[in-house]
Amino acid sequence: ALKLMISFRGEVHRGDSDRGVPLHHACVADNAEAVQILLEAAADPRYQCFPGMDALSTASACDAISSAKTLLQATSSSGGSGSGGSDLSLRHCLHMALMFTGGSFELVTTLLDARADVNERFSTNMSRPGWLLLMQILRLKHCFSASRLTQLASHHQGATPLLFSVLNGQFDGAAALLEAKADLEIANSKGVTAAKLVQTLGASQILTEALQERPSSSSSSRASALSAISAICAPSVSPGASPHSAIPAMTVSGIQQYLAEAAEETVEVSF
C-alpha cells in the first residue's frame, strides 16, 4: 500500500501538526519495511519534527530497534559515517532513548555499536530552539511543581546518558552504558554525577542485577562495570522497591501527551 501511494506521487515529506513526516511514524511503529521503502523513495532521515527529533532519535526514543538498525544500515551502505553533514547523526540519540521509552539494553547497545558517544553531554542552545524552549519551561515549572520530567529538565544541561538513565530509572540502558565504560564521575552543570545519583537513590543493587541478567560480549567489560558499581558506597534498594516507572509509549503527535502525564508524577528525590 505504501509503495502504491508513493507511485501515485504521495509526498514522503508531508508533515502533520507536529511536523512529523511518514518516516517518523514508521519509526514510532518500528516498521522497518516501511522505513526502508521511504528511504528508497528519497525520504530524508534528517527531517525533524517537534521539538527537534530526526528519524533516528525518534526510533531511539520509541525503542524501535528494527527501524534504528535499518536507518543505520542504510547510512552505512551509502558510505555515511553518522557524524553529521549529509550523514545520519547520532547526536543525543542515547539521551533520547533514556529520556523516553527506548532505554533497553539492546537499543542502547545498537547505538553504541554505531559509535554513539557513551559520555556525550546533553546541551540545548539556540541551534536547537525547540528543545531549548521546552527545557527552559520545564526547569521553571520545577521550581514550584516538581515532577520526574521537570527534575530531568532541571538536570539536563551537561548530563551524560548514564545520568539520564539513572535519573529516569532506565537501568537496563544504564547496564549497557556501564559495560561500554561510561564514566560515573562526569558532572552535569549542577555538579551532579551518576555516582552521586546512584548513592542518593540507593540504586547500586538494581544496577548490579541489571548487569548480571543481560548477555555480555566481554567478561572483562562486565567485571569492570560491576567493579565500578561496587566502588560506590551506597545502600541497596530495599526489597519490593522499584525505580521510576517507565514512560508511556509515545507517538510523533503524542510527545505532548507524554509531557502532560510525566509532569503529574511525583518526584522522589530532590537535589
Coordinates of C-alpha atoms in Angstrom, one line a residue:
A1 CA 0.0 0.0 0.0
L2 CA 2.8 2.4 0.9
K3 CA 4.6 1.7 -2.4
L4 CA 1.3 2.3 -4.3
M5 CA 0.8 5.7 -2.6
I6 CA 4.3 6.7 -3.4
S7 CA 3.9 5.6 -7.0
F8 CA 0.9 8.0 -7.2
R9 CA 3.1 10.8 -6.0
G10 CA 2.4 10.6 -2.4
E11 CA 4.5 13.1 -0.5
V12 CA 7.2 11.5 1.7
H13 CA 7.9 14.8 3.4
R14 CA 4.3 15.8 4.1
G15 CA 4.2 16.8 7.8
D16 CA 1.4 16.6 10.4
S17 CA 0.7 19.2 13.0
D18 CA 3.9 18.4 14.8
R19 CA 5.9 18.3 11.6
G20 CA 6.1 14.6 11.8
V21 CA 6.6 13.0 8.3
P22 CA 5.8 9.4 7.3
L23 CA 9.3 8.3 8.2
H24 CA 8.8 9.5 11.8
H25 CA 5.6 7.5 12.1
A26 CA 7.2 4.4 10.6
C27 CA 9.9 4.6 13.3
V28 CA 7.3 5.1 16.0
A29 CA 5.6 1.9 14.8
D30 CA 9.0 0.2 14.4
N31 CA 8.0 -0.8 10.9
A32 CA 11.4 -1.4 9.4
E33 CA 10.0 -2.4 6.0
A34 CA 8.2 1.0 5.7
V35 CA 11.4 2.8 6.8
Q36 CA 13.3 1.0 4.0
I37 CA 10.6 1.8 1.4
L38 CA 10.6 5.5 2.4
L39 CA 14.3 5.8 2.4
E40 CA 14.4 4.2 -1.1
A41 CA 11.8 6.9 -2.1
A42 CA 14.3 9.6 -1.0
A43 CA 12.8 10.4 2.4
D44 CA 15.3 12.5 4.3
P45 CA 16.1 10.9 7.7
R46 CA 17.4 14.2 8.9
Y47 CA 14.0 15.9 8.7
Q48 CA 12.9 17.0 12.2
C49 CA 9.6 17.0 14.0
F50 CA 8.8 18.8 17.2
P51 CA 10.8 19.5 19.4
G52 CA 13.7 18.7 17.1
M53 CA 13.8 14.9 16.5
D54 CA 15.0 13.3 13.3
A55 CA 14.2 9.7 12.3
L56 CA 17.0 8.0 14.3
S57 CA 16.3 10.0 17.5
T58 CA 12.6 9.1 17.1
A59 CA 13.4 5.5 16.7
S60 CA 15.7 5.7 19.7
A61 CA 13.0 7.3 21.8
C62 CA 10.5 4.6 21.0
D63 CA 12.8 1.6 21.4
A64 CA 12.3 0.9 17.7
I65 CA 15.3 -1.4 17.4
S66 CA 14.5 -2.7 13.9
S67 CA 13.9 0.7 12.5
A68 CA 17.1 2.1 14.1
K69 CA 19.1 -0.7 12.6
T70 CA 17.6 -0.1 9.2
L71 CA 18.4 3.6 9.3
L72 CA 22.0 2.9 10.5
Q73 CA 22.5 0.2 7.9
A74 CA 21.2 2.4 5.1
T75 CA 23.6 5.2 6.1
S76 CA 26.5 2.7 6.3
S77 CA 25.8 1.2 2.9
S78 CA 25.6 4.7 1.4
G79 CA 29.1 5.5 2.8
G80 CA 27.9 7.7 5.6
S81 CA 29.8 7.9 8.8
G82 CA 26.9 9.0 11.0
S83 CA 28.9 12.1 12.1
G84 CA 26.7 14.8 10.6
G85 CA 26.6 16.8 7.4
S86 CA 24.7 14.7 4.9
D87 CA 25.0 11.7 7.2
L88 CA 22.7 10.3 9.9
S89 CA 23.6 12.0 13.1
L90 CA 23.9 10.0 16.4
R91 CA 24.0 13.2 18.4
H92 CA 21.9 12.9 21.6
C93 CA 20.3 9.6 20.4
L94 CA 21.3 7.9 23.6
H95 CA 19.7 10.7 25.6
M96 CA 16.5 10.5 23.6
A97 CA 16.4 6.7 24.3
L98 CA 16.9 7.2 28.0
M99 CA 14.5 10.2 28.3
F100 CA 11.6 8.4 26.7
T101 CA 10.9 4.6 26.3
G102 CA 14.0 3.5 24.4
G103 CA 16.3 2.6 27.2
S104 CA 16.5 -1.1 26.6
F105 CA 19.8 -2.9 26.7
E106 CA 19.6 -3.9 23.0
L107 CA 18.7 -0.4 21.7
V108 CA 21.4 1.3 23.7
T109 CA 23.9 -1.4 22.6
T110 CA 22.9 -0.8 19.0
L111 CA 23.6 2.9 19.3
L112 CA 26.9 2.3 21.0
D113 CA 27.9 -0.2 18.3
A114 CA 27.2 2.5 15.8
R115 CA 29.7 4.6 17.7
A116 CA 27.4 6.9 19.7
D117 CA 29.4 8.7 22.3
V118 CA 28.9 6.9 25.6
N119 CA 29.9 10.0 27.6
E120 CA 28.2 12.7 25.4
R121 CA 26.9 15.6 27.4
F122 CA 23.4 16.9 26.6
S123 CA 23.1 20.6 25.7
T124 CA 20.4 22.9 24.5
N125 CA 21.2 26.2 22.7
M126 CA 19.8 28.4 20.0
S127 CA 20.8 25.9 17.4
R128 CA 18.1 23.6 18.9
P129 CA 15.3 26.2 19.7
G130 CA 12.6 23.6 20.2
W131 CA 14.5 21.7 22.9
L132 CA 15.8 25.0 24.4
L133 CA 12.3 26.4 24.9
L134 CA 10.9 23.1 26.2
M135 CA 13.6 22.6 28.7
Q136 CA 13.5 26.2 29.9
I137 CA 9.8 26.0 30.5
L138 CA 10.1 22.7 32.4
R139 CA 13.0 24.0 34.5
L140 CA 10.9 26.9 35.5
K141 CA 8.0 24.7 36.4
H142 CA 10.3 22.6 38.6
C143 CA 10.7 25.5 41.0
F144 CA 7.0 25.3 42.1
S145 CA 5.6 22.0 40.8
A146 CA 8.3 19.3 40.8
S147 CA 7.8 16.0 38.8
R148 CA 10.1 13.4 37.3
L149 CA 10.1 15.2 34.0
T150 CA 10.8 18.6 35.4
Q151 CA 13.6 17.2 37.5
L152 CA 15.1 15.6 34.4
A153 CA 14.8 19.0 32.7
S154 CA 16.4 20.7 35.7
H155 CA 19.4 18.5 35.4
H156 CA 19.7 18.0 31.6
Q157 CA 22.4 20.6 30.9
G158 CA 25.7 18.8 30.6
A159 CA 24.2 15.5 31.7
T160 CA 25.6 12.2 30.3
P161 CA 23.4 9.3 29.0
L162 CA 24.3 7.5 32.2
L163 CA 23.0 10.3 34.4
F164 CA 19.8 10.4 32.3
S165 CA 19.4 6.6 32.7
V166 CA 19.7 6.6 36.4
L167 CA 17.6 9.7 36.9
N168 CA 14.9 8.2 34.8
G169 CA 15.0 4.6 36.2
Q170 CA 16.3 3.2 32.9
F171 CA 18.6 0.6 34.5
D172 CA 18.8 -1.8 31.5
G173 CA 20.2 1.0 29.5
A174 CA 22.5 2.0 32.3
A175 CA 23.9 -1.6 32.4
A176 CA 24.8 -1.3 28.7
L177 CA 26.4 2.1 29.2
L178 CA 28.5 0.8 32.1
E179 CA 29.7 -2.2 30.1
A180 CA 30.8 0.4 27.5
K181 CA 32.9 2.1 30.2
A182 CA 30.6 5.0 30.8
D183 CA 32.1 7.5 33.3
L184 CA 30.2 7.6 36.6
E185 CA 32.0 10.8 37.7
I186 CA 31.2 13.2 34.9
A187 CA 29.1 16.0 36.4
N188 CA 26.3 18.0 34.8
S189 CA 26.1 21.8 35.0
K190 CA 24.9 21.5 38.6
G191 CA 27.7 19.3 39.7
V192 CA 25.6 16.1 40.0
T193 CA 27.3 12.9 38.8
A194 CA 25.8 9.5 38.1
A195 CA 27.7 8.1 41.0
K196 CA 26.2 10.6 43.4
L197 CA 22.7 9.9 42.0
V198 CA 23.2 6.1 42.4
Q199 CA 24.2 6.8 46.0
T200 CA 21.2 9.0 46.7
L201 CA 18.7 6.6 45.2
G202 CA 20.4 3.5 46.7
A203 CA 20.3 2.0 43.2
S204 CA 23.6 0.0 43.3
Q205 CA 21.8 -3.3 43.7
I206 CA 19.4 -2.6 40.9
L207 CA 22.3 -1.8 38.6
T208 CA 24.2 -4.9 39.6
E209 CA 21.2 -7.1 38.9
A210 CA 20.6 -5.4 35.5
L211 CA 24.2 -6.2 34.5
Q212 CA 24.1 -9.8 35.7
E213 CA 20.8 -10.5 33.9
R214 CA 22.0 -9.3 30.5
P215 CA 24.2 -11.1 27.9
S216 CA 27.7 -9.7 27.6
S217 CA 30.1 -10.0 24.8
S218 CA 33.1 -9.4 27.1
S219 CA 33.6 -10.8 30.6
S220 CA 36.2 -8.2 31.3
S221 CA 33.8 -5.4 30.4
R222 CA 31.2 -7.0 32.7
A223 CA 33.7 -7.3 35.5
S224 CA 34.8 -3.7 35.1
A225 CA 31.3 -2.4 35.2
L226 CA 30.5 -4.5 38.4
S227 CA 33.6 -3.2 40.0
A228 CA 32.7 0.4 39.2
I229 CA 29.3 -0.1 40.9
S230 CA 30.9 -1.9 43.9
A231 CA 33.1 1.1 44.4
I232 CA 30.1 3.3 45.1
C233 CA 29.3 3.2 48.8
A234 CA 25.6 3.2 48.6
P235 CA 22.8 1.3 50.4
S236 CA 21.0 -1.2 48.4
V237 CA 17.3 -0.8 47.4
S238 CA 15.0 -2.4 50.0
P239 CA 13.0 -5.4 48.9
G240 CA 10.0 -4.5 46.8
A241 CA 11.3 -1.1 46.0
S242 CA 11.1 -0.1 42.3
P243 CA 12.8 2.5 40.2
H244 CA 10.8 5.3 38.4
S245 CA 8.1 3.8 36.3
A246 CA 8.6 3.5 32.5
I247 CA 7.4 6.4 30.4
P248 CA 4.2 5.7 28.5
A249 CA 4.6 4.7 24.8
M250 CA 4.8 7.8 22.6
T251 CA 3.8 8.7 19.1
V252 CA 5.0 11.6 17.0
S253 CA 1.9 13.6 17.9
G254 CA 2.0 12.1 21.4
I255 CA 5.1 13.9 22.8
Q256 CA 2.7 16.4 24.3
Q257 CA 0.7 13.6 26.0
Y258 CA 3.9 12.2 27.5
L259 CA 4.8 15.7 28.8
A260 CA 1.4 16.2 30.3
E261 CA 1.4 12.7 32.0
A262 CA 5.0 12.8 33.2
A263 CA 4.5 16.3 34.6
E264 CA 1.9 15.0 37.0
E265 CA 4.2 12.3 38.5
T266 CA 5.7 12.9 42.0
V267 CA 9.4 13.3 42.4
E268 CA 11.0 11.0 45.0
V269 CA 14.4 12.7 45.1
S270 CA 15.4 16.3 45.1
F271 CA 18.8 17.9 44.5

